[in-house]
Amino acid sequence: MISAIVFIPLFAAVIFIFVSGKNVKFFKIASLAVSGFVFLLSIVPFIKFEAANPLPQFQEFSHWIGFGLNYRIGADGISLMLLLLTTFLAPLAIASSWNYIREREKEYYIMMLLLETGMLGVFVAQNLFLFYVFWEAMLIPMYFIIGIWGGKKRVYATLKFVLYTMFGSLLMLVGIFYLWKVSPNHSLYFYDLYSLKISDSTQILLFAAFALAFAIKVPIFPFHTWLPDAHTEAPTAGSVLLAAVLLKMGGYGFLRLAIPVFPEGFRLFSPYLIVLAIISIVYGAAMAFVQKDAKRLVAYSSVSHLGVIMLGIFIFTFKAYTGGIYQMLNHGLSTGALFLLVGMVYERTHTREMERLGGLARPLPLLSGFLMITVLSSIGLPGLNGFVGEFLVFMGSFEANKTVGIFAALGVILSAVYLLWMFQKVMQGKVKNEAYMKLPRMNLREILIMVPIVILYFWMGLYPKFFISKFEKSAKFMMEISSKTEIVQVIDGGGK
Amino acid sequence: MRELFWLIPLFPAFGAAFLILFGRVISRKLVSWLAPSLVGLSFLFSLLSYIQLNGVWVKELFSWIKVGNLSIPFALQFDPLSSIMAVTVSGVSFLIHIYSIGYMANDWGYNRYFAYLNLFTFSMLLLVLSANLPLMFIGWEGVGLCSYLLIGFWFEKDAAADAGKKAFIVNRIGDFGFLLGIFLLFTLFGNLSFNYINSHVSAVSPGIATAAALLLFVGATGKSAQLPLYIWLPDAMEGPTPVSALIHAATMVTAGVYMVSRLFPLYQHSGFALELVAWVGIITAIFAATIALAQNDIKRVLAYSTISQIGYMFAGVGVGAVAAGMFHLFTHAFFKSLLFLCAGAVIHGVGTNDMRKMGGLRKAMPVTFWTFLIAALTISGIPGFSAFFSKDEILKEAYLSGHKWIWAIGVITAGLTAFYIFRLIFMTFYGEYRGEGHPHEAPKVMLIPMSILALFSIIGGWFPKSFAHYLSPLGYIKVIEASHSLEIYLLGASLILAIIGIYIAWLVYVKRKGKGWNFGFVYRVIYGKYYVDELYNFLFVTPYRKGSELINRYFDKGVIDRTVEGSGEAALGGGNLLSKLQTGLLKDYGLWMATGIIIGLFLAIRSLL
């Protein structure tokens, strides 16, 4: 079941290779159909999922390479929601590319499908080695998507992104080898790793290695500078998936691996990580406020919002942790939508410089409406999705530590400052350029991309239980696993 | 109605959703019928529920947020306090919907306007009917959103867009406090329903109750435009005038007073918080009243007047007289929305907000003149008019509870109020017309709501029993009986000052035709609104922007990003990463990278094995 969801895009991509590149329409429709089908397919595990069982369900296992390097996938509640987020957004991202991508369409859609497989794999892998394979494999299509279809500084941006991420991954790989060596039967199954007894000092080292890889991916301040460049240069769909899905992998890595496998390491580092998360919230917001390029602004807003998510995970109270996971989904929707909308504006005006935009609400009322509701979702207006996540994270943080809660909640003010500022610059005021009055309005394709997202804003904001109940038990279970304290037996021999 | 009162906010919610989805394809005529009728239904349901109400009705619709020990039901509550608010809000909103049909008749955004107005009414009703704090917060921020949307309704005007944004952000600063207050209350009580908190306050220490109460009050100063967060309200006058009447006078801005009344036992338990509420209220009252003395924009005078009157309400609640505060909230809803609607009729008739370009409108706009005069007499506290009862109730309670200074400031403010409102009347309706064109009376669809409100401005204070009596089922409203002679003496003071205020206004603006009215420096400071906006810009806005710009340039790009690039260069054998990157020799880097990874892995594995 899950395997089918993960690999159908890959198979489709392979078939695409044998179709003539001239057949542009085929690639558009076929890739949309494939990703749409994958989304529908992913609803099946969502329905069949037993919310009371916190463990990975729908498990599939094969020996693959052997020596513990097995193929094992499955989904617990957390994986399930991230899987669904990915399959939901992939068709929307593909549909958003139809007009935007006007060269080498065949390769582009192949890359998008490969990317989907890579992303899905990361969230459902239950074996650390498999996780790593997906983690790295996903970089390749992203590298090409930014590097080929990106903006002017795309080569610089894509190299910075890939090298930076790989640098982090390298340290993680070292850690993986270590775990492979010490684990009984070389098992890299996550739930075997959770029961490993590793000495405190080794835990600290390994946690640092994993944490660095994940912190770069999130990104947490001060590892964030690749993000604005990558976002700004990426084509719209690239930015959407980068923000909505790829950034979640860092947070996912923390909660799935770094924290539960090395709880002592986490315990040592958590105060610093909490501080970095708060700095990310405030710093990202301040930097977003002074950007001139709308896309860069949204990119920095991600730094701020990811700070909220990471705070929820690092502060490690049940409310905040659950809220952090929920906020991953919310951020995926609202920031994905922000990139989609900025992309729609760019396709029309060919600029993202906010100084050159303005007054677009008059010629583009519907687009303006969608941007408004998305801004509201993003700044956490109660009644919409973003509020629920932020509320839980802030409340959970406040309960754990009042000072942390107070500083974190500052994000409530700052996000309103920069996003309303952006809305005003782009949509309000007099139309800067007379030609803008004749801009084409949103077409049906664009409307159909936005409508499902907006429905989810309300659904997730007014009836969060429907979603939270799916992963609540898994979240609780992950926290309990991560709270194991006693070390019964030291098995690593102290590292010579 | 007990089983149906939860429908009250849903009618306008349906209207808002319908108009937002289909507003672009349906006719104005349909909108003109639909939007007011739905609010009318809310009013009808509120009124019927009010009549049938006995005790406290709570209706839980579904579970909204439930995580761990946090459980927030989507529950509505109809009780004496919320019923007054629901009736007032839906009633005034209904009248203003009608008025807007005339006022907005020629606007290109007609349907959008009514969508927002319905959305506002829904949010406000949700705010007042919610049974717990987080649910109230949906309404609380929802009305803020509608305020933002409606202030910036004419978004092509930069001033309107700026004012809307300012309102939202200043309110968010308040809401930051409000949120922290919610968090603190949850850590204290583990439950966020009003009834639970109110009945368990004695379980916590007064000190911590103070902290929670004050955090929530920060939100109230934002929403209700009190010191120090009042600065957004005068700018909010950029919105259409009916919006100013509904949102920025009658309903939304009084939400803070309602919230404090709702959680009165918490404030009372704290003691200090209640005292502070009273002082912030009365100081805001006199502060804003002095600014109103010197403004020439008719709507700004009324905006500062609103700030000042809400100050009275807080003062009332703060001295322990919830009933008096709520009473004044009730009468204020009529006379202040009437003042705005009249001002709207004047602006509609002469095409400007500047009172220096008005004058002599008495003859051209007789109905507007008379209704305006009724509202002015009401706010001045002339006996018989509704605010006479409510304002003096507040002052009396202040005096009796031992807050003699608050009483004294309140009395002086009453004099200032009478002066600025009659200055407005005289500048607008007396003397010679100083503007251009021919002023004309407003259409009937505007005059009828104005007349109804005028009626309520007069009779809105004629209650057979005191407000306290009606609110007493809440269990925390006390009824103080003053001796008759003391009451007369207390009333006399503010009445005399009010008459003096009207007289001076007449002297300066009718007899001397506004000449010689200049106190030099003092006048300039008041006219410049004490330069508070400038001060805030200097202290907060500019440093944040400039500081962020500097950090962005010198730290984010200069230090962090340089370090990243620098280490990249170093890792790649000291090559100049940037210039080489631009040559596009990707395979070189790939090779280096692969080599690095292999060496790294080799070393790592060897050390392990």
PDB file of N, CA, C and O in Angstrom, chain A residues 255-301:
ATOM      1  N   LEU A 255      12.410  14.772  15.676  1.00  0.00           N
ATOM      2  CA  LEU A 255      11.487  14.062  16.565  1.00  0.00           C
ATOM      3  C   LEU A 255      11.526  12.555  16.344  1.00  0.00           C
ATOM      4  O   LEU A 255      11.225  11.784  17.245  1.00  0.00           O
ATOM      5  N   ARG A 256      11.901  12.128  15.120  1.00  0.00           N
ATOM      6  CA  ARG A 256      11.905  10.698  14.844  1.00  0.00           C
ATOM      7  C   ARG A 256      13.241  10.055  15.222  1.00  0.00           C
ATOM      8  O   ARG A 256      13.284   8.901  15.630  1.00  0.00           O
ATOM      9  N   LEU A 257      14.329  10.792  15.067  1.00  0.00           N
ATOM     10  CA  LEU A 257      15.633  10.175  15.264  1.00  0.00           C
ATOM     11  C   LEU A 257      16.472  10.819  16.358  1.00  0.00           C
ATOM     12  O   LEU A 257      16.792  10.194  17.354  1.00  0.00           O
ATOM     13  N   ALA A 258      16.828  12.078  16.131  1.00  0.00           N
ATOM     14  CA  ALA A 258      17.820  12.680  17.019  1.00  0.00           C
ATOM     15  C   ALA A 258      17.370  12.629  18.478  1.00  0.00           C
ATOM     16  O   ALA A 258      18.151  12.259  19.361  1.00  0.00           O
ATOM     17  N   ILE A 259      16.121  12.990  18.736  1.00  0.00           N
ATOM     18  CA  ILE A 259      15.680  13.062  20.130  1.00  0.00           C
ATOM     19  C   ILE A 259      15.470  11.671  20.748  1.00  0.00           C
ATOM     20  O   ILE A 259      16.032  11.371  21.801  1.00  0.00           O
ATOM     21  N   PRO A 260      14.692  10.776  20.110  1.00  0.00           N
ATOM     22  CA  PRO A 260      14.452   9.484  20.777  1.00  0.00           C
ATOM     23  C   PRO A 260      15.660   8.557  20.807  1.00  0.00           C
ATOM     24  O   PRO A 260      15.782   7.757  21.735  1.00  0.00           O
ATOM     25  N   VAL A 261      16.543   8.647  19.833  1.00  0.00           N
ATOM     26  CA  VAL A 261      17.686   7.732  19.845  1.00  0.00           C
ATOM     27  C   VAL A 261      18.766   8.230  20.804  1.00  0.00           C
ATOM     28  O   VAL A 261      19.466   7.442  21.423  1.00  0.00           O
ATOM     29  N   PHE A 262      18.879   9.533  20.903  1.00  0.00           N
ATOM     30  CA  PHE A 262      19.930  10.089  21.789  1.00  0.00           C
ATOM     31  C   PHE A 262      19.303  11.012  22.832  1.00  0.00           C
ATOM     32  O   PHE A 262      19.603  12.216  22.861  1.00  0.00           O
ATOM     33  N   PRO A 263      18.461  10.493  23.683  1.00  0.00           N
ATOM     34  CA  PRO A 263      17.743  11.388  24.614  1.00  0.00           C
ATOM     35  C   PRO A 263      18.674  12.171  25.533  1.00  0.00           C
ATOM     36  O   PRO A 263      18.388  13.321  25.853  1.00  0.00           O
ATOM     37  N   GLU A 264      19.795  11.550  25.903  1.00  0.00           N
ATOM     38  CA  GLU A 264      20.709  12.283  26.799  1.00  0.00           C
ATOM     39  C   GLU A 264      21.348  13.448  26.060  1.00  0.00           C
ATOM     40  O   GLU A 264      21.562  14.519  26.628  1.00  0.00           O
ATOM     41  N   GLY A 265      21.674  13.198  24.823  1.00  0.00           N
ATOM     42  CA  GLY A 265      22.226  14.288  24.011  1.00  0.00           C
ATOM     43  C   GLY A 265      21.227  15.421  23.918  1.00  0.00           C
ATOM     44  O   GLY A 265      21.571  16.594  24.070  1.00  0.00           O
ATOM     45  N   PHE A 266      19.988  15.038  23.678  1.00  0.00           N
ATOM     46  CA  PHE A 266      18.955  16.062  23.565  1.00  0.00           C
ATOM     47  C   PHE A 266      18.830  16.843  24.857  1.00  0.00           C
ATOM     48  O   PHE A 266      18.706  18.065  24.865  1.00  0.00           O
ATOM     49  N   ARG A 267      18.888  16.086  25.974  1.00  0.00           N
ATOM     50  CA  ARG A 267      18.717  16.748  27.273  1.00  0.00           C
ATOM     51  C   ARG A 267      19.799  17.807  27.471  1.00  0.00           C
ATOM     52  O   ARG A 267      19.544  18.889  27.971  1.00  0.00           O
ATOM     53  N   LEU A 268      20.984  17.489  27.034  1.00  0.00           N
ATOM     54  CA  LEU A 268      22.082  18.446  27.201  1.00  0.00           C
ATOM     55  C   LEU A 268      21.879  19.667  26.297  1.00  0.00           C
ATOM     56  O   LEU A 268      22.093  20.804  26.707  1.00  0.00           O
ATOM     57  N   PHE A 269      21.500  19.402  25.059  1.00  0.00           N
ATOM     58  CA  PHE A 269      21.456  20.496  24.088  1.00  0.00           C
ATOM     59  C   PHE A 269      20.137  21.276  24.093  1.00  0.00           C
ATOM     60  O   PHE A 269      20.070  22.344  23.509  1.00  0.00           O
ATOM     61  N   SER A 270      19.114  20.690  24.716  1.00  0.00           N
ATOM     62  CA  SER A 270      17.796  21.309  24.506  1.00  0.00           C
ATOM     63  C   SER A 270      17.719  22.780  24.912  1.00  0.00           C
ATOM     64  O   SER A 270      17.086  23.557  24.208  1.00  0.00           O
ATOM     65  N   PRO A 271      18.355  23.213  26.011  1.00  0.00           N
ATOM     66  CA  PRO A 271      18.238  24.643  26.310  1.00  0.00           C
ATOM     67  C   PRO A 271      18.773  25.516  25.172  1.00  0.00           C
ATOM     68  O   PRO A 271      18.178  26.545  24.835  1.00  0.00           O
ATOM     69  N   TYR A 272      19.885  25.085  24.586  1.00  0.00           N
ATOM     70  CA  TYR A 272      20.464  25.886  23.504  1.00  0.00           C
ATOM     71  C   TYR A 272      19.558  25.861  22.277  1.00  0.00           C
ATOM     72  O   TYR A 272      19.385  26.860  21.579  1.00  0.00           O
ATOM     73  N   LEU A 273      19.004  24.679  22.007  1.00  0.00           N
ATOM     74  CA  LEU A 273      18.124  24.575  20.851  1.00  0.00           C
ATOM     75  C   LEU A 273      16.863  25.428  21.033  1.00  0.00           C
ATOM     76  O   LEU A 273      16.381  26.051  20.086  1.00  0.00           O
ATOM     77  N   ILE A 274      16.380  25.458  22.265  1.00  0.00           N
ATOM     78  CA  ILE A 274      15.205  26.294  22.532  1.00  0.00           C
ATOM     79  C   ILE A 274      15.533  27.755  22.271  1.00  0.00           C
ATOM     80  O   ILE A 274      14.774  28.484  21.630  1.00  0.00           O
ATOM     81  N   VAL A 275      16.706  28.166  22.748  1.00  0.00           N
ATOM     82  CA  VAL A 275      17.101  29.558  22.511  1.00  0.00           C
ATOM     83  C   VAL A 275      17.225  29.822  21.011  1.00  0.00           C
ATOM     84  O   VAL A 275      16.749  30.846  20.505  1.00  0.00           O
ATOM     85  N   LEU A 276      17.830  28.885  20.288  1.00  0.00           N
ATOM     86  CA  LEU A 276      17.968  29.088  18.839  1.00  0.00           C
ATOM     87  C   LEU A 276      16.599  29.148  18.163  1.00  0.00           C
ATOM     88  O   LEU A 276      16.394  29.919  17.224  1.00  0.00           O
ATOM     89  N   ALA A 277      15.673  28.337  18.636  1.00  0.00           N
ATOM     90  CA  ALA A 277      14.333  28.363  18.045  1.00  0.00           C
ATOM     91  C   ALA A 277      13.680  29.725  18.270  1.00  0.00           C
ATOM     92  O   ALA A 277      13.067  30.284  17.358  1.00  0.00           O
ATOM     93  N   ILE A 278      13.857  30.268  19.467  1.00  0.00           N
ATOM     94  CA  ILE A 278      13.265  31.589  19.739  1.00  0.00           C
ATOM     95  C   ILE A 278      13.942  32.658  18.903  1.00  0.00           C
ATOM     96  O   ILE A 278      13.284  33.535  18.330  1.00  0.00           O
ATOM     97  N   ILE A 279      15.272  32.566  18.815  1.00  0.00           N
ATOM     98  CA  ILE A 279      15.960  33.535  17.966  1.00  0.00           C
ATOM     99  C   ILE A 279      15.429  33.422  16.537  1.00  0.00           C
ATOM    100  O   ILE A 279      15.188  34.424  15.871  1.00  0.00           O
ATOM    101  N   SER A 280      15.220  32.188  16.072  1.00  0.00           N
ATOM    102  CA  SER A 280      14.697  32.012  14.718  1.00  0.00           C
ATOM    103  C   SER A 280      13.363  32.725  14.548  1.00  0.00           C
ATOM    104  O   SER A 280      13.119  33.366  13.524  1.00  0.00           O
ATOM    105  N   ILE A 281      12.505  32.605  15.552  1.00  0.00           N
ATOM    106  CA  ILE A 281      11.182  33.234  15.456  1.00  0.00           C
ATOM    107  C   ILE A 281      11.323  34.743  15.279  1.00  0.00           C
ATOM    108  O   ILE A 281      10.774  35.337  14.356  1.00  0.00           O
ATOM    109  N   VAL A 282      12.093  35.344  16.183  1.00  0.00           N
ATOM    110  CA  VAL A 282      12.167  36.802  16.189  1.00  0.00           C
ATOM    111  C   VAL A 282      13.044  37.302  15.042  1.00  0.00           C
ATOM    112  O   VAL A 282      12.674  38.229  14.310  1.00  0.00           O
ATOM    113  N   TYR A 283      14.167  36.650  14.873  1.00  0.00           N
ATOM    114  CA  TYR A 283      15.125  37.075  13.854  1.00  0.00           C
ATOM    115  C   TYR A 283      14.535  36.906  12.449  1.00  0.00           C
ATOM    116  O   TYR A 283      14.629  37.806  11.610  1.00  0.00           O
ATOM    117  N   GLY A 284      13.919  35.765  12.196  1.00  0.00           N
ATOM    118  CA  GLY A 284      13.313  35.537  10.880  1.00  0.00           C
ATOM    119  C   GLY A 284      12.268  36.588  10.571  1.00  0.00           C
ATOM    120  O   GLY A 284      12.190  37.106   9.454  1.00  0.00           O
ATOM    121  N   ALA A 285      11.487  36.936  11.604  1.00  0.00           N
ATOM    122  CA  ALA A 285      10.441  37.940  11.397  1.00  0.00           C
ATOM    123  C   ALA A 285      11.045  39.307  11.105  1.00  0.00           C
ATOM    124  O   ALA A 285      10.579  40.028  10.218  1.00  0.00           O
ATOM    125  N   ALA A 286      12.099  39.646  11.843  1.00  0.00           N
ATOM    126  CA  ALA A 286      12.722  40.958  11.624  1.00  0.00           C
ATOM    127  C   ALA A 286      13.339  41.029  10.234  1.00  0.00           C
ATOM    128  O   ALA A 286      13.235  42.045   9.547  1.00  0.00           O
ATOM    129  N   MET A 287      13.972  39.940   9.809  1.00  0.00           N
ATOM    130  CA  MET A 287      14.593  39.946   8.487  1.00  0.00           C
ATOM    131  C   MET A 287      13.531  39.967   7.386  1.00  0.00           C
ATOM    132  O   MET A 287      13.691  40.630   6.364  1.00  0.00           O
ATOM    133  N   ALA A 288      12.442  39.256   7.609  1.00  0.00           N
ATOM    134  CA  ALA A 288      11.368  39.253   6.606  1.00  0.00           C
ATOM    135  C   ALA A 288      10.860  40.667   6.368  1.00  0.00           C
ATOM    136  O   ALA A 288      10.565  41.056   5.245  1.00  0.00           O
ATOM    137  N   PHE A 289      10.805  41.415   7.452  1.00  0.00           N
ATOM    138  CA  PHE A 289      10.232  42.755   7.399  1.00  0.00           C
ATOM    139  C   PHE A 289      11.020  43.694   6.480  1.00  0.00           C
ATOM    140  O   PHE A 289      10.465  44.638   5.927  1.00  0.00           O
ATOM    141  N   VAL A 290      12.310  43.454   6.299  1.00  0.00           N
ATOM    142  CA  VAL A 290      13.109  44.405   5.522  1.00  0.00           C
ATOM    143  C   VAL A 290      13.476  43.875   4.139  1.00  0.00           C
ATOM    144  O   VAL A 290      14.341  44.435   3.470  1.00  0.00           O
ATOM    145  N   GLN A 291      12.833  42.805   3.694  1.00  0.00           N
ATOM    146  CA  GLN A 291      13.134  42.309   2.348  1.00  0.00           C
ATOM    147  C   GLN A 291      12.397  43.133   1.300  1.00  0.00           C
ATOM    148  O   GLN A 291      11.317  43.645   1.542  1.00  0.00           O
ATOM    149  N   LYS A 292      12.993  43.222   0.144  1.00  0.00           N
ATOM    150  CA  LYS A 292      12.367  43.977  -0.940  1.00  0.00           C
ATOM    151  C   LYS A 292      11.699  43.052  -1.937  1.00  0.00           C
ATOM    152  O   LYS A 292      10.833  43.454  -2.695  1.00  0.00           O
ATOM    153  N   ASP A 293      12.133  41.796  -1.935  1.00  0.00           N
ATOM    154  CA  ASP A 293      11.604  40.804  -2.861  1.00  0.00           C
ATOM    155  C   ASP A 293      10.553  39.995  -2.109  1.00  0.00           C
ATOM    156  O   ASP A 293      10.825  39.464  -1.028  1.00  0.00           O
ATOM    157  N   ALA A 294       9.350  39.908  -2.681  1.00  0.00           N
ATOM    158  CA  ALA A 294       8.262  39.249  -1.954  1.00  0.00           C
ATOM    159  C   ALA A 294       8.608  37.806  -1.629  1.00  0.00           C
ATOM    160  O   ALA A 294       8.248  37.279  -0.575  1.00  0.00           O
ATOM    161  N   LYS A 295       9.311  37.148  -2.525  1.00  0.00           N
ATOM    162  CA  LYS A 295       9.621  35.749  -2.294  1.00  0.00           C
ATOM    163  C   LYS A 295      10.642  35.582  -1.172  1.00  0.00           C
ATOM    164  O   LYS A 295      10.574  34.651  -0.372  1.00  0.00           O
ATOM    165  N   ARG A 296      11.586  36.505  -1.135  1.00  0.00           N
ATOM    166  CA  ARG A 296      12.565  36.468  -0.042  1.00  0.00           C
ATOM    167  C   ARG A 296      11.874  36.704   1.287  1.00  0.00           C
ATOM    168  O   ARG A 296      12.236  36.106   2.304  1.00  0.00           O
ATOM    169  N   LEU A 297      10.893  37.577   1.251  1.00  0.00           N
ATOM    170  CA  LEU A 297      10.138  37.853   2.480  1.00  0.00           C
ATOM    171  C   LEU A 297       9.470  36.568   2.969  1.00  0.00           C
ATOM    172  O   LEU A 297       9.549  36.215   4.146  1.00  0.00           O
ATOM    173  N   VAL A 298       8.823  35.867   2.045  1.00  0.00           N
ATOM    174  CA  VAL A 298       8.149  34.631   2.451  1.00  0.00           C
ATOM    175  C   VAL A 298       9.184  33.616   2.946  1.00  0.00           C
ATOM    176  O   VAL A 298       8.930  32.876   3.901  1.00  0.00           O
ATOM    177  N   ALA A 299      10.343  33.607   2.299  1.00  0.00           N
ATOM    178  CA  ALA A 299      11.389  32.673   2.725  1.00  0.00           C
ATOM    179  C   ALA A 299      11.792  32.946   4.166  1.00  0.00           C
ATOM    180  O   ALA A 299      11.896  32.030   4.988  1.00  0.00           O
ATOM    181  N   TYR A 300      12.015  34.210   4.504  1.00  0.00           N
ATOM    182  CA  TYR A 300      12.382  34.526   5.887  1.00  0.00           C
ATOM    183  C   TYR A 300      11.233  34.254   6.844  1.00  0.00           C
ATOM    184  O   TYR A 300      11.439  33.908   7.997  1.00  0.00           O
ATOM    185  N   SER A 301      10.007  34.427   6.334  1.00  0.00           N
ATOM    186  CA  SER A 301       8.872  34.114   7.206  1.00  0.00           C
ATOM    187  C   SER A 301       8.899  32.639   7.581  1.00  0.00           C
ATOM    188  O   SER A 301       8.496  32.253   8.673  1.00  0.00           O
TER     189      SER A 301
END
